Amino acid sequence: MSRQEEKKRRAIEATLALCVKHSYHGTSMDTITAATGMSKATIYRHFGSKEALIAEALALYSEQTLSHLTQLFDDPDLSLEEKLTARFTTLEALVEASDFNGCIYQQAFNEYRNEDERIADVCVSYKQERIRLVTELLLAHDIKQAKEKATRAELVFNGLLASLEMGADPKLMSLAKQMYFEQLQLTAS
């Protein structure tokens, strides 16, 4: 990775971490420059605007997250139930470690849906891609009405993310997992 690419990557990672902690609008360019050690001019030269930086950060994180989900769903050693349960297990670990601050895509969409189409599009695409991946997983297991079931189940998962953002009630996790599996007409283990 070149020095320029490394700087860009550092700006992207710092921006996302700061935005999760302080909100997107609550994260100033001064805060980003302090965290990265980069000047505003350098950041603007690489990205053009704070919004472009946020859109690129969200797109990169989306790519990484969806790649991880694809690897999980493609794992031949795991059953369908284990693959779906792993998402809840990962989320539960984040919540227990106090590393969960809500869904970054929902937060970004809420803050930018009327201001920046690029950011809103990345957020919507991420949610749609998650539904597509779950649909493909269900189809691979010969589940009928896979798209409808995946859509319903992901609505439950999104509701869990929103609820956990307001308070880490441990009962929510098991209830949401049960509801998720009910939408898929599967039995949670």
Coordinates of C-alpha atoms in Angstrom, one line a residue:
M1 CA 0.0 0.0 0.0
S2 CA 1.4 3.4 -1.0
R3 CA 1.9 6.2 1.5
Q4 CA -1.0 8.1 -0.1
E5 CA -3.3 5.0 0.2
E6 CA -2.2 4.5 3.8
K7 CA -3.1 8.2 4.6
K8 CA -6.5 7.7 2.9
R9 CA -7.1 4.5 4.8
R10 CA -6.2 6.1 8.1
A11 CA -8.6 9.0 7.4
I12 CA -11.4 6.6 6.5
E13 CA -10.9 4.5 9.6
A14 CA -10.6 7.5 12.0
T15 CA -13.6 9.2 10.5
L16 CA -15.9 6.1 10.9
A17 CA -14.7 5.6 14.5
L18 CA -15.3 9.3 15.4
C19 CA -18.7 9.4 13.7
V20 CA -19.8 6.3 15.6
K21 CA -18.8 7.9 18.8
H22 CA -19.9 11.5 18.2
S23 CA -22.5 11.2 15.3
Y24 CA -21.8 12.2 11.7
H25 CA -22.8 15.8 12.1
G26 CA -21.1 15.9 15.5
T27 CA -17.8 15.0 14.0
S28 CA -16.0 18.1 12.7
M29 CA -13.2 18.2 10.3
D30 CA -11.0 19.6 13.1
T31 CA -11.7 16.4 15.1
I32 CA -10.8 14.3 12.1
T33 CA -7.6 16.2 11.4
A34 CA -6.6 15.9 15.1
A35 CA -7.2 12.1 15.1
T36 CA -5.4 11.5 11.8
G37 CA -2.6 14.0 12.1
M38 CA -3.5 15.1 8.5
S39 CA -4.3 18.7 7.5
K40 CA -7.7 19.7 6.2
A41 CA -6.1 20.5 2.9
T42 CA -4.8 16.9 2.6
I43 CA -8.2 15.4 3.5
Y44 CA -10.0 17.7 1.1
R45 CA -7.4 16.8 -1.6
H46 CA -8.1 13.1 -1.1
F47 CA -11.9 13.2 -0.7
G48 CA -13.2 16.6 -1.7
S49 CA -15.6 17.0 1.3
K50 CA -16.4 15.6 4.7
E51 CA -19.5 14.0 3.1
A52 CA -17.4 12.3 0.4
L53 CA -15.1 11.0 3.1
I54 CA -18.0 9.6 5.1
A55 CA -19.5 8.0 2.0
E56 CA -16.2 6.3 1.2
A57 CA -15.8 5.2 4.8
L58 CA -19.3 3.7 4.8
A59 CA -18.7 2.0 1.4
L60 CA -15.5 0.5 2.6
Y61 CA -17.0 -0.8 5.8
S62 CA -20.0 -2.1 3.9
E63 CA -17.7 -4.0 1.6
Q64 CA -15.8 -5.5 4.5
T65 CA -18.9 -6.4 6.5
L66 CA -20.6 -8.0 3.5
S67 CA -17.5 -9.9 2.6
H68 CA -17.4 -11.3 6.2
L69 CA -21.1 -12.2 6.0
T70 CA -20.6 -13.9 2.6
Q71 CA -17.7 -16.0 4.0
L72 CA -19.8 -17.0 7.0
F73 CA -22.8 -18.0 4.8
D74 CA -20.4 -19.9 2.4
D75 CA -18.8 -21.9 5.2
P76 CA -19.7 -25.6 4.4
D77 CA -18.9 -26.7 7.9
L78 CA -21.8 -24.7 9.4
S79 CA -25.5 -25.5 9.3
L80 CA -28.0 -22.9 8.2
E81 CA -29.0 -22.3 11.9
E82 CA -25.3 -21.9 12.9
K83 CA -24.7 -19.4 10.1
L84 CA -27.7 -17.3 11.1
T85 CA -27.0 -17.6 14.9
A86 CA -23.4 -16.4 14.4
R87 CA -24.7 -12.9 13.5
F88 CA -26.5 -12.7 16.9
T89 CA -23.5 -14.1 18.7
T90 CA -21.2 -11.5 17.2
L91 CA -23.7 -8.7 18.0
E92 CA -24.1 -10.0 21.6
A93 CA -20.3 -9.9 22.0
L94 CA -20.2 -6.3 20.8
V95 CA -22.9 -5.3 23.2
E96 CA -21.3 -7.1 26.2
A97 CA -18.0 -5.4 25.4
S98 CA -19.8 -2.0 25.2
D99 CA -18.5 -1.8 21.6
F100 CA -21.9 -1.4 20.1
N101 CA -23.2 2.1 19.4
G102 CA -26.0 1.3 16.9
C103 CA -26.1 0.6 13.3
I104 CA -23.8 3.0 11.5
Y105 CA -25.8 2.8 8.3
Q106 CA -29.1 3.7 10.0
Q107 CA -27.4 6.5 11.8
A108 CA -25.8 7.9 8.7
F109 CA -29.0 7.5 6.7
N110 CA -31.0 9.4 9.4
E111 CA -28.5 12.2 9.4
Y112 CA -27.9 12.5 5.7
R113 CA -31.0 11.2 3.8
N114 CA -32.1 14.7 2.8
E115 CA -28.6 16.2 2.5
D116 CA -26.3 13.8 0.7
E117 CA -27.5 11.2 -1.8
R118 CA -24.2 9.3 -1.9
I119 CA -24.3 8.6 1.8
A120 CA -28.0 7.6 1.7
D121 CA -27.4 5.3 -1.3
V122 CA -24.5 3.5 0.5
C123 CA -26.7 2.9 3.5
V124 CA -29.7 1.7 1.5
S125 CA -27.5 -0.5 -0.7
Y126 CA -25.9 -2.1 2.4
K127 CA -29.3 -3.1 3.8
Q128 CA -30.5 -4.4 0.5
E129 CA -27.4 -6.4 0.0
R130 CA -27.8 -8.0 3.4
I131 CA -31.4 -9.1 2.4
R132 CA -30.0 -10.5 -0.9
L133 CA -27.3 -12.5 0.9
V134 CA -29.9 -14.0 3.4
T135 CA -32.2 -14.7 0.5
E136 CA -29.4 -16.6 -1.4
L137 CA -28.6 -18.5 1.8
L138 CA -32.2 -19.6 2.2
L139 CA -32.5 -20.5 -1.5
A140 CA -29.4 -22.7 -1.1
H141 CA -31.2 -24.5 1.6
D142 CA -34.4 -24.9 -0.5
I143 CA -36.4 -22.5 1.7
K144 CA -39.6 -21.5 -0.1
Q145 CA -40.5 -17.7 -0.3
A146 CA -36.9 -17.0 0.5
K147 CA -37.0 -13.3 -0.4
E148 CA -40.1 -12.5 1.6
K149 CA -38.8 -14.5 4.6
A150 CA -35.3 -12.8 4.4
T151 CA -36.9 -9.4 4.2
R152 CA -39.1 -10.1 7.3
A153 CA -36.2 -11.5 9.2
E154 CA -33.9 -8.6 8.4
L155 CA -36.6 -6.2 9.6
V156 CA -36.5 -8.0 12.9
F157 CA -32.6 -7.7 12.9
N158 CA -32.8 -4.0 12.1
G159 CA -35.3 -3.5 14.9
L160 CA -32.9 -5.2 17.3
L161 CA -30.1 -2.9 16.2
A162 CA -32.3 0.1 16.8
S163 CA -33.5 -1.1 20.1
L164 CA -30.0 -2.0 21.4
E165 CA -28.9 1.5 20.5
M166 CA -31.3 2.8 23.1
G167 CA -30.4 0.3 25.7
A168 CA -28.5 -3.0 26.0
D169 CA -31.3 -5.1 27.4
P170 CA -30.0 -8.7 27.2
K171 CA -33.5 -10.1 26.9
L172 CA -33.9 -8.3 23.5
M173 CA -31.2 -10.4 21.9
S174 CA -32.9 -13.8 22.6
L175 CA -36.3 -12.4 21.8
A176 CA -35.1 -11.0 18.5
K177 CA -33.3 -14.2 17.6
Q178 CA -36.5 -16.2 18.3
M179 CA -38.5 -13.7 16.2
Y180 CA -35.9 -13.8 13.4
F181 CA -36.1 -17.6 13.2
E182 CA -39.9 -17.5 13.3
Q183 CA -39.9 -15.3 10.3
L184 CA -37.8 -17.8 8.5
Q185 CA -39.9 -20.6 9.8
L186 CA -36.9 -22.3 11.4
T187 CA -36.1 -23.3 14.9
A188 CA -33.4 -21.4 16.7
S189 CA -30.9 -23.6 18.5

